[in-house]
Structures are given as structure tokens and as C-alpha cells.
Short mmCIF file of C-alpha atoms and ligand atoms in Angstrom, two decimals:
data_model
loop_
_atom_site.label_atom_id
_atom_site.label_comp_id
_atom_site.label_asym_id
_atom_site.label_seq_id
_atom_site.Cartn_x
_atom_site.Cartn_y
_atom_site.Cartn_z
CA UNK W 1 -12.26 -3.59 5.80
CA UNK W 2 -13.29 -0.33 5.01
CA UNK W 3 -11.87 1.96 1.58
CA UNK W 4 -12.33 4.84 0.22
CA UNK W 5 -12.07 6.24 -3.39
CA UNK W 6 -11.74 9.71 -4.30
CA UNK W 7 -13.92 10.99 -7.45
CA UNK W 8 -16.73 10.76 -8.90
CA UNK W 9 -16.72 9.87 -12.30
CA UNK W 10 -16.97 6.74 -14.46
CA UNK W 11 -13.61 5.71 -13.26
CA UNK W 12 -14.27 5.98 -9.85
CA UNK W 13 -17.33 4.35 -10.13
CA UNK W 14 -16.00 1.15 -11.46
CA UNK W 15 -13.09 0.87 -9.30
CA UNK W 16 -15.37 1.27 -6.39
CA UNK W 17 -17.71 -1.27 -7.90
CA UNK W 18 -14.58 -3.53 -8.13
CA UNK W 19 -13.17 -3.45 -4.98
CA UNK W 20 -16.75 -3.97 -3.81
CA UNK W 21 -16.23 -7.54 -4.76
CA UNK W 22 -13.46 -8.35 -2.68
CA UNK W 23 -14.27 -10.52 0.17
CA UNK W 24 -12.44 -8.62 2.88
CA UNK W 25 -14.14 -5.28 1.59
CA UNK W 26 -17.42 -4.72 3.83
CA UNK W 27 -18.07 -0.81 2.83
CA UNK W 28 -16.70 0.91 -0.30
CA UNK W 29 -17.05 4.96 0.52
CA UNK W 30 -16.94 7.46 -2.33
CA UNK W 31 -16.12 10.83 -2.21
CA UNK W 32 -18.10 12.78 -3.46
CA UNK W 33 -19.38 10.05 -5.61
CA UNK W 34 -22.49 9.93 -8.22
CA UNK W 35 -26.24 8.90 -8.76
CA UNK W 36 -24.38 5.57 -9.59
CA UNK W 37 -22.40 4.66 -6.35
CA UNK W 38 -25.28 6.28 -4.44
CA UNK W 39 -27.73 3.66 -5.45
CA UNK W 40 -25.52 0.56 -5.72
CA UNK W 41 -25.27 -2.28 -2.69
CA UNK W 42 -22.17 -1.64 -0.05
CA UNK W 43 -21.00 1.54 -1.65
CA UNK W 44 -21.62 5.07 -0.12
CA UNK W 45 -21.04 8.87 -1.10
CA UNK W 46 -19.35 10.72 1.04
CA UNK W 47 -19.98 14.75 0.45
CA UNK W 48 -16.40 15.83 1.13
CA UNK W 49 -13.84 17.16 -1.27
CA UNK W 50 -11.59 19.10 0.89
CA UNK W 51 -8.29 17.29 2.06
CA UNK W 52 -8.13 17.81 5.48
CA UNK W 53 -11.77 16.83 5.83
CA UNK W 54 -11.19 13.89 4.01
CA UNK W 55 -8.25 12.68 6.46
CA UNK W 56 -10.49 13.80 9.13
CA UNK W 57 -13.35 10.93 7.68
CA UNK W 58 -10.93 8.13 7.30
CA UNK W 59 -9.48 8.71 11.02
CA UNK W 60 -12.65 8.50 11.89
CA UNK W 61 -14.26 6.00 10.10
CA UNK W 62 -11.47 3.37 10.61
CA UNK W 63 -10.79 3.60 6.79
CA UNK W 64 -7.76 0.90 5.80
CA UNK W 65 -7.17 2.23 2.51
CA UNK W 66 -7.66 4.84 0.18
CA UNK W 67 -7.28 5.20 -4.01
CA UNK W 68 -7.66 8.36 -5.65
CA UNK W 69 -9.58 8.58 -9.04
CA UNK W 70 -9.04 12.08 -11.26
CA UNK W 71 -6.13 14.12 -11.30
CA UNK W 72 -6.69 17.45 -9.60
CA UNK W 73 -6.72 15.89 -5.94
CA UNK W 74 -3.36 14.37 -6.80
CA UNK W 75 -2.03 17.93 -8.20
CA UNK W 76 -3.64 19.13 -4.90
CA UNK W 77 -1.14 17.13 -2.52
CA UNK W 78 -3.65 14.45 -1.08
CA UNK W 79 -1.16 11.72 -1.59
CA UNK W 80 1.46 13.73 0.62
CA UNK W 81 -1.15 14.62 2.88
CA UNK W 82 -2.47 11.34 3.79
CA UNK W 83 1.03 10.08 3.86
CA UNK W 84 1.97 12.86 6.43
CA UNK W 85 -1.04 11.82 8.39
CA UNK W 86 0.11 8.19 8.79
CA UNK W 87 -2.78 6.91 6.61
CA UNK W 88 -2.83 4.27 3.37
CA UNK W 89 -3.53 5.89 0.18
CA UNK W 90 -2.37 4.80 -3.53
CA UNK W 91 -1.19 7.39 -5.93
CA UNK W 92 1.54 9.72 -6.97
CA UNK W 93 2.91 12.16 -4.57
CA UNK W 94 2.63 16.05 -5.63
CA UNK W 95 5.58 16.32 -7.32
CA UNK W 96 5.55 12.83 -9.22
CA UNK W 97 2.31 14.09 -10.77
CA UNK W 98 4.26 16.96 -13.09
CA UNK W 99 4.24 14.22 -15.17
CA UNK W 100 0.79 14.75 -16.30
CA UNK W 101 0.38 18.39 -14.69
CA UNK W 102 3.04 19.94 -17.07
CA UNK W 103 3.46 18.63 -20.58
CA UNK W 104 6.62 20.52 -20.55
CA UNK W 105 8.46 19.06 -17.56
CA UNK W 106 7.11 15.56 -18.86
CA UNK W 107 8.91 16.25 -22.38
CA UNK W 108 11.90 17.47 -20.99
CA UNK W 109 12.12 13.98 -18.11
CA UNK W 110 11.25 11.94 -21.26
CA UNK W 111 14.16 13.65 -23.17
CA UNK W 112 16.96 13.12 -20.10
CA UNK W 113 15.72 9.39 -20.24
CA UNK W 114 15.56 8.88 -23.48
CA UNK W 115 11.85 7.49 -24.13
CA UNK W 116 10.94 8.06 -27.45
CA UNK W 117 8.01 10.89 -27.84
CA UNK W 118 7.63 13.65 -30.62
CA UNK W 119 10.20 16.40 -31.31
CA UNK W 120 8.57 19.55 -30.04
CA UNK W 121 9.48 23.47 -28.44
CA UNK W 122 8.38 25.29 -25.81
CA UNK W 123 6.68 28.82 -25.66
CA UNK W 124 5.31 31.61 -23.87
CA UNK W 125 5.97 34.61 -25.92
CA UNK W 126 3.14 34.39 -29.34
CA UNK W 127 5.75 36.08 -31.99
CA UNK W 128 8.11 33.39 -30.88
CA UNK W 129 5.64 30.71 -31.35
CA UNK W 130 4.46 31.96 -34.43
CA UNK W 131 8.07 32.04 -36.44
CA UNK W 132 8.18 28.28 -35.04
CA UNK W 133 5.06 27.25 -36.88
CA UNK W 134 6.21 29.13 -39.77
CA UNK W 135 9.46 27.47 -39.81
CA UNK W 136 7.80 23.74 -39.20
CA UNK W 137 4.74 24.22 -41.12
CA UNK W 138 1.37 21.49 -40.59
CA UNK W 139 0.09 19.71 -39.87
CA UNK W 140 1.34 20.24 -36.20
CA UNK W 141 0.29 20.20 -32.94
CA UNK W 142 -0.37 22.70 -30.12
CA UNK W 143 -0.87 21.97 -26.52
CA UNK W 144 -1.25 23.27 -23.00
CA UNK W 145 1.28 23.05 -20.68
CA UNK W 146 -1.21 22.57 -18.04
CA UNK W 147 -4.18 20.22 -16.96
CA UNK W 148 -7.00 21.40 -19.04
CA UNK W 149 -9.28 18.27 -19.09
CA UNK W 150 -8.39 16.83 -22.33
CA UNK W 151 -9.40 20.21 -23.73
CA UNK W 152 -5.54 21.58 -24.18
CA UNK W 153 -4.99 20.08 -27.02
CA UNK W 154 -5.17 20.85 -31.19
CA UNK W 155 -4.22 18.63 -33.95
CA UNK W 156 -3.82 21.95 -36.20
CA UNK W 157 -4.11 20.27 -40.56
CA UNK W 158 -3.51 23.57 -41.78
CA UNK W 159 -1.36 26.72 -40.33
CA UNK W 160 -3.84 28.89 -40.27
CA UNK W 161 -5.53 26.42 -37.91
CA UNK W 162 -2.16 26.45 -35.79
CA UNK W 163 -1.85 30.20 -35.57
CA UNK W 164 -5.17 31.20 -34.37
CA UNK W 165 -4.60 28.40 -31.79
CA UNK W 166 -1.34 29.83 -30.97
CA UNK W 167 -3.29 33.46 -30.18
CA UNK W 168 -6.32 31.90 -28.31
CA UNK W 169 -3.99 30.16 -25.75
CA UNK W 170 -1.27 32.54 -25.51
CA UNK W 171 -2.95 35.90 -26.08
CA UNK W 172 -6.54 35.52 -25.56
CA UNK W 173 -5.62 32.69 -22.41
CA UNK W 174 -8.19 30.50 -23.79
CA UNK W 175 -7.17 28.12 -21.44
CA UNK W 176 -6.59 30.25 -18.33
CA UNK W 177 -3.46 29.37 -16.56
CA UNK W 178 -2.75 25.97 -17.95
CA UNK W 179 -1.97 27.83 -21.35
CA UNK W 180 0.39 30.61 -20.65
CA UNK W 181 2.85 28.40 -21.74
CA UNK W 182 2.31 26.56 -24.86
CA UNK W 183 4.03 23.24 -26.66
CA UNK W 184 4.65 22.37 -30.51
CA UNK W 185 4.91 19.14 -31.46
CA UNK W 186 5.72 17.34 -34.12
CA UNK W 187 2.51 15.40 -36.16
CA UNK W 188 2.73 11.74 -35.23
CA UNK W 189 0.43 9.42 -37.16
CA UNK W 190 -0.70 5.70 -35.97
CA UNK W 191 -3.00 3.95 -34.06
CA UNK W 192 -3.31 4.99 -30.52
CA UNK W 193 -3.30 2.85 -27.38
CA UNK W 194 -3.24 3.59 -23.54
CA UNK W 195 -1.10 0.90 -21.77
CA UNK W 196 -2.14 0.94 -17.56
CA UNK W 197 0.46 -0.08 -15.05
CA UNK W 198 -0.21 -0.28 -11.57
CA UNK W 199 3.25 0.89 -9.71
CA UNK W 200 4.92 1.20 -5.87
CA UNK W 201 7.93 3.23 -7.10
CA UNK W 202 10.58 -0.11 -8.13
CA UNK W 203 7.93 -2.44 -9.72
CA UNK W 204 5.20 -2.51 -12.14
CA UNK W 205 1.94 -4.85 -12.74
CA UNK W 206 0.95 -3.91 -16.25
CA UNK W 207 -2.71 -3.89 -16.69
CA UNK W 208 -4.97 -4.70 -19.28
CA UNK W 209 -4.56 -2.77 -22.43
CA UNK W 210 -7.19 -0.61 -24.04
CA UNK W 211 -7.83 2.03 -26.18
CA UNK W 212 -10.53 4.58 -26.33
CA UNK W 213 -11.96 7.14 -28.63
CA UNK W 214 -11.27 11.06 -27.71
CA UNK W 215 -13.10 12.85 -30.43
CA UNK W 216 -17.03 13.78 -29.88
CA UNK W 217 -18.51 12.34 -33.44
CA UNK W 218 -18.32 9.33 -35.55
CA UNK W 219 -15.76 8.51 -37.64
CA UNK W 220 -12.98 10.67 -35.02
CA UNK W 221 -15.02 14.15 -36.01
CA UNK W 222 -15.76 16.97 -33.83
CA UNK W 223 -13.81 18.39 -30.63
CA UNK W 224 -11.45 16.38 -28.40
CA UNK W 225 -13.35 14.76 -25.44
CA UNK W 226 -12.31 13.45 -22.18
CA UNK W 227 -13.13 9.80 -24.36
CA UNK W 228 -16.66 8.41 -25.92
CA UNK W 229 -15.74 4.94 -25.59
CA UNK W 230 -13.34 2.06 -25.24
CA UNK W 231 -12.54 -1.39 -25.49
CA UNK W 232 -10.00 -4.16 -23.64
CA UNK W 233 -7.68 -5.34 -25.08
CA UNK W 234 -6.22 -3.77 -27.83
CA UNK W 235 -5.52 -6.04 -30.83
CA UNK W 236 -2.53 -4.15 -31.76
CA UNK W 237 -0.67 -4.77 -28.64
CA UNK W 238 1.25 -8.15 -29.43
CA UNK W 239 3.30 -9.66 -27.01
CA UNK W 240 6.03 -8.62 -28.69
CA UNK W 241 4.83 -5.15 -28.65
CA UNK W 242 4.25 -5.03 -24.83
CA UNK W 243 7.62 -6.16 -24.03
CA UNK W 244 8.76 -3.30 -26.06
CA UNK W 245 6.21 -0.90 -24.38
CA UNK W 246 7.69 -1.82 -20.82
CA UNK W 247 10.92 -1.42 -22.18
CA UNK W 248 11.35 1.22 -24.01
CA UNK W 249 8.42 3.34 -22.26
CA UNK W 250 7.73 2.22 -18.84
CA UNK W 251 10.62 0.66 -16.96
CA UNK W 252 12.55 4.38 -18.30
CA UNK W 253 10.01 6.49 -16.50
CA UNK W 254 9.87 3.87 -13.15
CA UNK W 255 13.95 3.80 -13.05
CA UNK W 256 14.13 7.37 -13.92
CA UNK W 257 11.60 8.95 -11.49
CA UNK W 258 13.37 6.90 -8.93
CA UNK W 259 16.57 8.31 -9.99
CA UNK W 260 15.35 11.57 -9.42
CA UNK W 261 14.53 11.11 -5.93
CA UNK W 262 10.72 11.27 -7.30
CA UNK W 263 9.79 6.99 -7.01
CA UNK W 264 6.47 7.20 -8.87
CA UNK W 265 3.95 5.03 -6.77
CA UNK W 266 0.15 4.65 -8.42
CA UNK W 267 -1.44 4.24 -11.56
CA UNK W 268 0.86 5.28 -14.49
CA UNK W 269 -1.18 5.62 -17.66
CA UNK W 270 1.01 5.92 -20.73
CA UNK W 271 -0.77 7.32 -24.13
CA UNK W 272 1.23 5.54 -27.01
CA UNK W 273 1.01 6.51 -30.64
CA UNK W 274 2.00 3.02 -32.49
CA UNK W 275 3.04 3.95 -36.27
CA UNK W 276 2.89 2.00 -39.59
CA UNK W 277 6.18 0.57 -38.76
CA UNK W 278 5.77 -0.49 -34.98
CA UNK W 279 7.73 2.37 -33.61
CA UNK W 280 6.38 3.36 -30.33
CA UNK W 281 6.01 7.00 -29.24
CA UNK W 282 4.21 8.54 -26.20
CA UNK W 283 1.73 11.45 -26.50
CA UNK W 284 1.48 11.83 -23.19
CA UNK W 285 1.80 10.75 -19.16
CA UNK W 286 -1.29 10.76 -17.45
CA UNK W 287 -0.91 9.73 -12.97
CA UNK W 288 -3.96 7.79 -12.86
CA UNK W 289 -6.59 5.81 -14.80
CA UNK W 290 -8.04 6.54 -17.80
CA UNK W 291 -11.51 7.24 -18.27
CA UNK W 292 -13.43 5.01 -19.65
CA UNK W 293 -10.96 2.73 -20.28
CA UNK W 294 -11.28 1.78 -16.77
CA UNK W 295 -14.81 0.43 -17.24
CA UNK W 296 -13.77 -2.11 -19.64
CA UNK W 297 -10.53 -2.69 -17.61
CA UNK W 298 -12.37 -3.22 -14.31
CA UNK W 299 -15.13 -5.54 -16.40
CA UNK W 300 -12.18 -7.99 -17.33
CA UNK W 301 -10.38 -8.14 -14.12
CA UNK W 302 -10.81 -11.65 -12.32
CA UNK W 303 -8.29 -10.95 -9.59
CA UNK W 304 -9.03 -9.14 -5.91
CA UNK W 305 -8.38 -5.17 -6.56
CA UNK W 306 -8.03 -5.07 -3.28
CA UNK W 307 -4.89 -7.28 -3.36
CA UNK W 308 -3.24 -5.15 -5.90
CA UNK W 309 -4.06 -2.17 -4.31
CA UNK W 310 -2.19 -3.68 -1.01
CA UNK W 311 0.58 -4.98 -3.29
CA UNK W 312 1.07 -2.00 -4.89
CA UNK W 313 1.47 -0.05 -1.70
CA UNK W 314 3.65 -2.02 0.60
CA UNK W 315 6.23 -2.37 -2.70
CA UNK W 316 5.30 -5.84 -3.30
CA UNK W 317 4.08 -5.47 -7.11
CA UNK W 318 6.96 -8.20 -8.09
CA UNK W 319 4.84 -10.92 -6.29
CA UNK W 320 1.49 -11.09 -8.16
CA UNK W 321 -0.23 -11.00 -11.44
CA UNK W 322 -3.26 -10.02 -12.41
CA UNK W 323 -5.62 -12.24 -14.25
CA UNK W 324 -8.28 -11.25 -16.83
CA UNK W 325 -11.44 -12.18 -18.27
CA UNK W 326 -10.23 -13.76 -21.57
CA UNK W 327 -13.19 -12.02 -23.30
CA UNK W 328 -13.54 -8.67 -24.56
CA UNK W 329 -14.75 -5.58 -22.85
CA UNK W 330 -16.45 -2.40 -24.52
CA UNK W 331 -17.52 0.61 -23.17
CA UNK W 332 -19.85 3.33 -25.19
CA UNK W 333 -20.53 6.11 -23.35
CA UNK W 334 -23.64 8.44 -22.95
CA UNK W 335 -23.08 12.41 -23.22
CA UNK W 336 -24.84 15.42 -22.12
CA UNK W 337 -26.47 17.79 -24.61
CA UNK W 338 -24.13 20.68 -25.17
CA UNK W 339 -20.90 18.32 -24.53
CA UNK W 340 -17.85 19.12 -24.24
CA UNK W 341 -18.15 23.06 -24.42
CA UNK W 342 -21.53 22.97 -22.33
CA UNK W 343 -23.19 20.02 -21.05
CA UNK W 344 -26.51 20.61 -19.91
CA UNK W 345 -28.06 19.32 -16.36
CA UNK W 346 -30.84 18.00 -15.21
CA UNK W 347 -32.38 15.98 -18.32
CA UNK W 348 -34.53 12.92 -16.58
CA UNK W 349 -32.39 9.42 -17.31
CA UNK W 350 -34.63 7.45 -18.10
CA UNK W 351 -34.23 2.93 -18.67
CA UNK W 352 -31.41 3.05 -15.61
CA UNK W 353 -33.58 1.67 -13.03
CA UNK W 354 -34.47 -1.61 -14.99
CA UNK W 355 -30.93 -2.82 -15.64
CA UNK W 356 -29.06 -2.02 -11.47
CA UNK W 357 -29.34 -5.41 -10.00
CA UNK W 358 -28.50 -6.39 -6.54
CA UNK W 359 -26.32 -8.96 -7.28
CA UNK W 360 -24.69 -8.48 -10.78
CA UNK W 361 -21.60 -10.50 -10.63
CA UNK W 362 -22.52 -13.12 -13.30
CA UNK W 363 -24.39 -10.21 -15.40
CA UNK W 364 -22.23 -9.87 -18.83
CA UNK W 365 -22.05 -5.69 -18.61
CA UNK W 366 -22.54 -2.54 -15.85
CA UNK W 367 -23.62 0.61 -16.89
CA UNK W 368 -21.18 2.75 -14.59
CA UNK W 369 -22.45 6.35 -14.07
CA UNK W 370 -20.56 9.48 -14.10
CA UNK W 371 -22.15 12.74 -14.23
CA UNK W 372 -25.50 11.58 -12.57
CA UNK W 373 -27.55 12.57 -9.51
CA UNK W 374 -30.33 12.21 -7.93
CA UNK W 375 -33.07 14.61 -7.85
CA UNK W 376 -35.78 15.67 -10.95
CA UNK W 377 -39.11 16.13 -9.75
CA UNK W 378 -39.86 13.76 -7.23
CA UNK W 379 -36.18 13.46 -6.00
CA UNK W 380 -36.25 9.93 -6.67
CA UNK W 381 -35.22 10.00 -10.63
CA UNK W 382 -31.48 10.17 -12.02
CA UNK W 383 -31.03 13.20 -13.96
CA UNK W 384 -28.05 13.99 -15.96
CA UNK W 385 -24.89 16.34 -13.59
CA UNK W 386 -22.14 16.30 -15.99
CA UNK W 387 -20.75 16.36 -19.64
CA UNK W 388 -19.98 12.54 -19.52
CA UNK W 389 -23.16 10.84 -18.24
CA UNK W 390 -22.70 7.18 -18.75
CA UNK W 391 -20.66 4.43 -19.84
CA UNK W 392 -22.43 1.36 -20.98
CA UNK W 393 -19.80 -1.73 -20.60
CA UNK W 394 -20.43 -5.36 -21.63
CA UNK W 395 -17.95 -8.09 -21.96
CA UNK W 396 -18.63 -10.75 -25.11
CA UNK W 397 -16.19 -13.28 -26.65
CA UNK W 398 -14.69 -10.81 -29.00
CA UNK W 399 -14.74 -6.88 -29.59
CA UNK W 400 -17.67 -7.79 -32.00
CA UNK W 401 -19.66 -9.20 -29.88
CA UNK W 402 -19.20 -6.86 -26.69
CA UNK W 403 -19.94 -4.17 -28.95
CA UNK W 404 -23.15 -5.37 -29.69
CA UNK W 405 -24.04 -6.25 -26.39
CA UNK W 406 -22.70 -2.80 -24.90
CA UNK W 407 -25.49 -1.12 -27.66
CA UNK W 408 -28.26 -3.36 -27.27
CA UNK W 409 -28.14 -2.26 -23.81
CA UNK W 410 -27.44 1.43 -24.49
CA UNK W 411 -30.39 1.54 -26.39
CA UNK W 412 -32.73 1.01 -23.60
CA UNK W 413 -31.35 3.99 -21.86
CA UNK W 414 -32.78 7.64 -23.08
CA UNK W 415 -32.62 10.85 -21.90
CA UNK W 416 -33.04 14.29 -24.30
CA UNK W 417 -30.42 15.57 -26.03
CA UNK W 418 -28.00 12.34 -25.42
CA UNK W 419 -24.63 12.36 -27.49
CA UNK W 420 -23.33 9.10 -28.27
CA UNK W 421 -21.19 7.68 -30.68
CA UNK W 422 -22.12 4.83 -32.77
CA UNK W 423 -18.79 3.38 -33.90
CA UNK W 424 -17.19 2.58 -30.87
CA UNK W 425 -15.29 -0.90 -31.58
CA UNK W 426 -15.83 -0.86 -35.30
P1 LIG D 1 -2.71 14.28 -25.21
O1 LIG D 1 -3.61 14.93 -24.19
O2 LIG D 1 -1.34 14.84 -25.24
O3 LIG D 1 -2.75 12.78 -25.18
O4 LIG D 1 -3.41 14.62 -26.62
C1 LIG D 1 -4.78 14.38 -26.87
C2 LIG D 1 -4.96 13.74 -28.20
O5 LIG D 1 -4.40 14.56 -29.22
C3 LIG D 1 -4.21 12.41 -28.33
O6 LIG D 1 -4.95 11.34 -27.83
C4 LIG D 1 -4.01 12.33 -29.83
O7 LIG D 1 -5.20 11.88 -30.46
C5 LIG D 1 -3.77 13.75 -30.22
N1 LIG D 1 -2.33 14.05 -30.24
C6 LIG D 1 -1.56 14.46 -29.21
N2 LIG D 1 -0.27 14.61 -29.59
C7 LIG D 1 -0.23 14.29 -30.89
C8 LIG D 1 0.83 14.27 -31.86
N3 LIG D 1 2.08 14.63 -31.54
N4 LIG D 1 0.53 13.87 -33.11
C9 LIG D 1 -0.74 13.54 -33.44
N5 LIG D 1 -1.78 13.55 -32.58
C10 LIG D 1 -1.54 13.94 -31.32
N1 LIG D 2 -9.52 8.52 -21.79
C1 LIG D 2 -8.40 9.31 -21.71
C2 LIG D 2 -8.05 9.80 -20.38
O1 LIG D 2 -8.57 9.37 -19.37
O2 LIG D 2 -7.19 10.66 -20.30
#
């Protein structure tokens, strides 16, 4: 069988890698792909990023399925599209994805269905917003009502913080489009976690959990990132907790969306702030996989993707599990110079070449690439294409011990200016 998977990130290189391994799979295509799923065995880059073209490929290429990676194909329509065109694809439709698109109409659907998340307002007009922080006072926090890339967001400690924030995205448009309208929320403290589910619109398969560290320097300093790292599972999901999670968070937005005429089909990643006490609260909806908790997640699974994938789309979720690799998976990943604000291309990777094997399946990590390609001098090397540029992931019989595989093999990896945090799992 022939699939396809749309992206080209970290994420999409590991489900790609994944599905690889399924028996019935003979050619994984990925479009547009990176330096990663260029090089390895049975996958392919495809160089198309425009819908129609796409559909156009699979028709012709006798594609069976298709899964969609990032979120701006899915706020595009693709899902619809292929669905229109008669063809297999797994995802949320257009509309299912305002979940993620707009914080706002997520809020407001978590509100009418009761799922607990933090108190906040909406705004558009700055004076408005401003009295509102006056009134609440910090810390607080500000966000985007749009996608921004995991940039449209500001854990303000002080209101001074909170106000110029307020200006940038409202007055200044900071954020372009996605910030013309603005959210304050209430400060929620905790531990954070990202709970997966894999979903056809009535059932769910929850996936392994994970969590993963957003903020560019050690010790959670610096700006919010799109994530440095991660690890599977997540200690702090019990299995009392995850009975709560599906209950209290997940089932309400499956039975809800379905309510609404909107039956949410795809990946359903829910960002959970877990306080002192246990309470559960989400941050936020996001209508796909993280990244790079999906390296780690994809490292652990034992089961055929593939299956789920077909599960998942014919409405069949209630009939399987997943199994996992009862070890521990860790992911630290490799950033341009100049990341997040302005990532720099075309350093030389150098150390990559040594650890890509043919055959890796009983190899204990993958380093899954995301902004790479191949070009430099002699158009044969991997140079760095993106802020995000790697994500080492190795599996080891606890956290502790992944963690020290996943930098023992980082460390053989260089390129100038690399950004990479050392505390990932500590
Ligand atoms: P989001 O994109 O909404 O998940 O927010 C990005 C990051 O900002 C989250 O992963 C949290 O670390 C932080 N954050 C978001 N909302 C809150 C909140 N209400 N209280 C504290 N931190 C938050
Ligand atoms: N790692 C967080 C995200 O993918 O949104």
C-alpha cells in the first residue's frame, strides 16, 4: 500500500518513519518532506504543498491513505477536500479545527460543555483590555486568538509586562491577523502534560502520554518555542489521573463536537495544566500531534500505525488498543542559531551521516529531522532549513536512562551556532 503524510517537520518525519514499518506499507510519500525523509529507506518527498495538486498526486499515484502533520493544511480545508474527492485522509475537517485555530471559539465550546479551563475575557478594543488587566492584576496571561506558531502567547509576572503585550498585539499587530483579537486568562500554576488521542468522531484510542518543554533555555528561561524536548510517559499521569483526563476533558469535547454537528475525526491533542491538588485544567486544543512529543510517542509504539490509522478512519477506534514500549522515550532537540525570532540557514550538519542506518528497527533511538535539507557545497551535505533542526530520541528503561542515551548521541552531532537545551528529562 501506498500513504502519504503531509509536513515536513519532526512530527511528520516520525510518523512517516512509523508507518514505514508496517508490513502492508511498500512506499511512505512525504509532502514536502525534509533532508531526513529524503535520505531514509522506502520514504520519498514529494515537492507539492498546494491542495489540489496534492489530490491530483494521490489519484495518480494509487495512494490508499493519507495523514496530515501541522496545522495550517488542516485550517486550509485539505481534510474536506480530499473527502470531497472520494479519497482517505485522517484529520479534522475545516471547521472542527477552530478548536485550535481560535482560542476564543475553543474557550467559549469548552465553557457550553463544561470542561474545566481558566477563567478568561475576550478583546479587540486596547482601552478595553487594558481596564481588564487593571482590574485582574498579574501575573496573567495574554494570548492570540489565532494560530501564531506557539509564538501567541505571554505568561505576563508583572502588569507592566501585560500592558505592553496588550499594545504590541492589539495596536502595533505584532502578530498580524491572528492578534486582532486578544484573550486574558487567568494564571494557572502546575505541571504541564499533553495527553494524545487518536479519534473517528464517536471513539477515542488514547495515546501515550508525554510532556515537552516550550521555553528556549534551561531551567524554562527565554521565549516560548514550538518545544525543545520531550519525554513518554509522563510520571504524573496515574491511572487514576487518565481516567479523569478522558472524563472530564476528552469524552466532553468528542460528545460535544458531535453534538454540534462538528464529529471531530483525527488527532486531538489536549494541553493540560495539572495543579498541586490534582485538578485538571486545559490550556489549550491543538487538531493534531504535538511536536516533538511525537518522536518519543512514535519511539514507544509497538503496534501497526497503519492499523490505527485505518481504525481510526472507518469509526472502528472501539476495537483496538495500542501497545507500547514499556520503556521510556526522550527527545532533545537541536535548534538553529537565531531561534525562535530568526533561525539561520544553511549551517553544514555535521555527525548525521554516521548514525542513519538501513535497517534501524532494533537500534535504541532515531534522530528525526525537521528543518534540514540537502545542499551546502557539494549538494551532498545536510545543512540546517529551519528554526527546529533536530530531535534526538532514544528509548532506555527509565526517563534517566533515555536521557542519557538521547545526549550521548546528541553530542556527536554539531553544527555552528546549535541551541539546545541541556535539562530535558531532569
Ligand atoms: P498555549 O499555546 O495556550 O498552550 O500556551 C503556551 C504555553 O503558555 C503553555 O504551554 C503554558 O506553558 C503557558 N500557558 C498558557 N496558558 C496559561 C495559563 N492560563 N496559565 C499559565 N501558563 C499558561
Ligand atoms: N509541542 C507542542 C506543540 O506541538 O504544540
Amino acid at each position: 500500500m501506498k500513504v502519504l503524510v503531509i509536513g515536513g517537520g519532526g512530527r511528520e518525519h516520525a510518523l512517516a518513519w512509523r508507518l514505514k514499518q508496517s508490513p502492508r506499507v511498500n512506499n511512505v510519500f512525504v509532502a514536502p518532506g525534509n533532508a531526513g525523509t529524503a535520505i531514509e529507506e522506502g520514504l520519498k518527498n514529494i515537492p507539492i504543498t498546494a491542495i489540489s495538486d496534492l489530490i491530483d498526486f494521490v489519484k495518480n499515484e494509487l495512494v490508499e491513505i493519507t495523514i496530515v502533520g501541522p496545522e495550517a493544511p488542516l485550517a486550509e480545508g485539505i481534510v474536506d477536500s480530499f473527502r470531497l474527492a472520494g479519497l482517505k485522509i485522517f484529520g479534522p475537517t475545516k471547521q472542527a479545527i477552530q478548536l485550535e485555530a481560535s482560542k476564543d471559539y475553543s474557550k467559549s465550546f469548552m465553557l457550553r460543555h463544561s470542561i474545566p479551563t481558566a477563567a478568561y475575557a475576550a478583546f479587540c478594543d486596547p482601552v478595553m483590555a487594558h481596564k481588564y488587566l487593571d482590574k485582574i492584576g498579574a501575573p496573567i496571561v495574554i494570548k492570540a486568538d489565532g494560530l501564531a506558531a506557539g509564538k501567541g502567547v505571554k505568561v505576563a509576572m508583572t502588569l507592566s509586562e501585560a500592558h505592553e503585550t496588550v499594545d504590541a498585539m492589539l495596536v502595533s499587530n505584532s502578530m498580524g491577523g491572528a492578534g486582532q483579537k486578544i484573550l486574558i486568562e487567568e494564571f494557572l500554576e502546575g505541571e504541564e502534560v499533553s495527553f494524545i488521542v487518536m479519534a473517528d468522531g464517536k471513539n477515542v484510542l488514547p495515546l501515550a502520554t508525554s510532556q515537552d518543554y516550550k521555553r528556549l533555555g534551561d531551567g524554562n528561561h527565554g521565549p516560548n518555542t514550538g518545544g525543545m524536548g520531550a519525554y513518554s510517559p509522563a510520571p504524573i499521569v496515574t491511572p487514576e489521573l487518565h481516567e479523569r483526563i478522558i472524563n472530564e476533558v476528552i469524552d466532553p469535547v468528542i460528545k460535544g463536537m458531535a453534538a454540534e454537528g462538528q464529529p471531530y475525526t483525527g488527532f486531538l491533542y489536549a494541553g493540560l495544566m495539572i495543579g498541586e491538588g490534582g485538578g485538571i485544567n486545559v490550556l489549550e486544543y491543538n487538531c493534531r500531534m504535538g511536536d516533538p512529543e511525537t518522536q518519543s510517542i512514535m519511539l514507544r509504539l509497538k503496534s501497526d500505525l497503519l492499523t490505527l490509522v485505518e481504525n481510526a478512519i472507518d469509526g472502528t477506534l472501539n476495537n483496538i488498543d495500542a501497545k507500547w514500549d514499556c520503556r521510556a522515550a526522550l527527545g532533545v532537540v537541536m535548534a538553529a542559531y537565531g531561534y525562535p525570532e530568526m533561525p539561520r540557514q544553511g549551517d553544514v550538519i555535521h555527525g548525521l551521516s554516521e548514525l542513519i542506518f538501513k535497517d534501524d528497527l532494533g537500534k535504541d533511538f532515531h534522530v528525526f529531522q525537521a528543518g534540514t535539507k540537502v545542499g551546502g557545497k557539494d549538494g551532498k551535505e545536510i545543512v540546517t532549513a529551519g528554526g527546529r533542526v533536530l530531535c534526538v530520541t532514544a528509548l532506555g528503561d527509565d526517563i534517566k536512562n533515555a536521557r542519557y542515551r538521547a545526549y550521548e548521541i546528541s553530542n556527536q552531532i554539531y553544527f555552528d551556532g546549535f541551541q539546545m537545551r541541556t535539562d530535558i528529562g531532569l
